[in-house]
Amino acid sequence: MVRSSHQQQPFFNFDQIKSKTVMDLITKLINEVTNITETYPLEKGETAEGLVQAEDSAVARFLAMGEQAIASCPVANEAARQKLREALADVKDSGQAMVHYAREFIRDSTSSQRRAAAVQAGRKLLHDVAKFLIAADSVDVAILVEGLDRVKHELNRLRKAESKMEVEEICQVLNTQIEEVDVTIRKRISELIDNQQRDDLLAARGTLRSSLPLVYATTKAFVRHPENDESRQNREYAHVQMLDALNAMQAILRGEQPRNAYSSYGQIGNLAADFEKFQTAIEMNPKDYRKQKHRPELEGILEQIVSGSASIADAESTRASRKQRIVAECNNVRQALQDLLEEYERNLGRHDPDNQDVALGISEVHRKSRDLKRHLRRAIVDHISDAFLDTTTPLLMLIEAAKKGDPTDTRNKGRIFLEHAKKLIDVAHLACEMSTDVDGIRVIRHTAEQLEQLAPEVVHAAMLLCLRPESGEAQRNMEEFKKLWLDKIKLLTTAIDSMTTLDDFLAVSEAHIIEDCKEGMAAIKAVSQNVHENKENGVKLDCSSGAIRGRALRVCDVVNAEMDYMAASPYTERVKQAVLRLKDQKIEEFANRAENLVDRHAKREMEWTEEEREREIDEFIEACSLVHDAVKEIRNALLVNRNMDDVDSDNEYEDEQMAGQEEIHRSDIENQQRLMRRLPEEDKKKIQQQIEIFKLTQTKFEREVAKWDETGNDLIVLAKHMCMIMMNMTDFTRGRGPLKTTMDVIKAAQEISEAGARLNSLARQIGEESVDSATKDDLFAYLSQIILYCQQLNICSKVKADVTQVGSELVVSGLDSAMSLIQTARNLLGAVVQTVKAAYIASTKVWFSLNLSNLLTSFKRTRMKIRKSNNLIDYS
């Protein structure tokens, strides 16, 4: 009864419990007290009096440990210890009362009054114990808060320091205090129950530790150069960062929400949220559709998506071709939604709505939405690839200008650095728009805000160094800001890379390498007799070459980081070897050849002949091909482990050039799959619609077989094998998958027939043993359908893709055969689904009939044991 009372009407607020240790202690005591008052049989060898004695001993041990803990806590003040003593005295009183009422209860367990008194005493005991434990935990928190107050006091003293020696002394004390507090803070982090508080405390602790060396360096620089406003701003920034971290830690320890808490940054992007909302909203029962409500609602959500997509399409680094695709896909989604809404409205008022057409419409909207999301993701990766191509050069250029003592150049480099920082921050926020990874978003947004505050201080540190280039304090100050900036950039880069899929990143990197190659070729073509123009073209060629090298190095870093998260296997080794070839061989060879080209370009004093220009362009293309082919090799190595349904290219159907118009008819020994890719677009859409319906049946199949354990279950193994072959056959109709020729499809159909025969044999054995005639009849009916559809699939597998020439165009026929193949595969898969389901029901009934008598006998024996062993309550 105590347990049920706790579940429905808690006698104290469990939200007050912050640490795992306190929660474990209270939970254990709840179980012990419940054992006395709860109505269930005693274990063998147990007695009611024994339970009371155990409870009495437990309370006594608790009191002894509590008194010892209070006595051995010298850091707590007298008021806190007195509060703990009073709480412990309440535990002693309520414990004695609990023992008294428990003994009264077991003497007459049929008395409702004695039971109520025992329950009330148990509740009071638990309340007092919880009160004591929470008070003890609050003392720990108070001690931590006091330690942080001492750190704040030393920080305030440091801010007022006026000499280098005073700064050294205070920083030494400050460092010691932070180390002492850090030990207890780490323990507290591991004890916290609330994950959000734990993350916030971890983030605040990280800020505190990273700001300590910055506080030391900026304070020394200010004491040494108080006349420079830059040193004052640097010092204020560092002190505010540490003070904010200390205040945040104290707020978290008290259970409060700190200002700009780390956990508050974990909100998924608006565009990603709109996509999720849209895709959920379009799926409904046709009977539930209401035109006045659902049409404006769905159209409104879609327009929000289109508006967010337009902002990405119009961004600076979005390529023109990508923008056109985004606009086109937005229109495609609009059209797909209108078709779906018309289908919903066509079914209004029907007693038996056409669910298949509605399901097809929903699938089409999902497919178009998926295409739009892919283009949006890759548009964002365009921005990431450009912005994070080189994250260190602007900072190094700024520091180099500052070391030379040139204020004008330092200010110019400072503006370049701030523009670079703003671009990184904007791209970081953009990367969160299409992501649902809350943890990654939290890291990116929190780090981006820190960088936004840090960027102007880096410029101030550079200006201080520029004005005092010989000052050791100014140099140390600059080094600390440089280190902090690079650490934050590394964290931001890692977080963004982890959020970006390798498929998107490599596809975009390949395209960008080609763009850079074209820009380099344009620079070579522009060589003239004008020396000044040649120098400018040489700079453009050098920039293009540097960009290609930078993108290749980024590919190496991103892919290696991804492989490090995966378990070692032949797959990861192949990928790492491909990366190693790019990094150690191809990039170096490309850099050498590109450098020679740039040197020749810069020294050229006259216009190249057409032959020389072509030779230089060919050499640059060959150099670029080294990198491009190596990146493509990495991408191919990665795709080996990809599912065939994963669309890697920007088009659902890959474009291939015609192998030759002279071969009009091709035999079965040639690649028929390539011909299927040349079907007219209208035919491709019809095939895709049938594929979507097939996938709905496939989903039903996967849900059904999930009920079974595949291990040792030949029926499920065969069913999954048949499903996989059917997927390959339907992929063939789209020009994809492992089946390349008509003969491959015929062999696959024969393999399905053989698997169907084996499945028929196994399922019939289950049906023969079934005791239910209706279940047996259903199973045999589905098996007959499997035999029929296997025969039809053998016939339809003779897919013949023919090529004929009409005028100057090639026309590929074969749509009817392809559609029949998909429809028959869908019917066969549906029959397999029903067979598996019927076999599952039949086998369950067989098991139940065999074990029912044993279960009843076992239940009766258990019931008799309960009656005999229970000396408190009669269950009869």
Short mmCIF file of C-alpha atoms in Angstrom, two decimals, residues 108 175 286 405 414 425 541 594 751 777 852 876:
data_model
loop_
_atom_site.label_atom_id
_atom_site.label_comp_id
_atom_site.label_asym_id
_atom_site.label_seq_id
_atom_site.Cartn_x
_atom_site.Cartn_y
_atom_site.Cartn_z
CA ASP A 108 -4.01 -8.68 13.86
CA ASN A 175 44.43 28.17 -9.66
CA PRO A 286 -9.19 9.53 -45.91
CA GLY A 405 53.86 46.71 -36.01
CA GLY A 414 41.31 42.55 -38.68
CA ILE A 425 29.17 31.67 -37.64
CA LEU A 541 45.65 30.12 -60.73
CA ALA A 594 50.58 23.23 -59.79
CA GLU A 751 15.73 -18.67 -57.67
CA ASP A 777 -7.40 -23.35 -44.78
CA LEU A 852 -2.29 -25.23 -22.03
CA SER A 876 -9.43 -17.73 -1.03
#
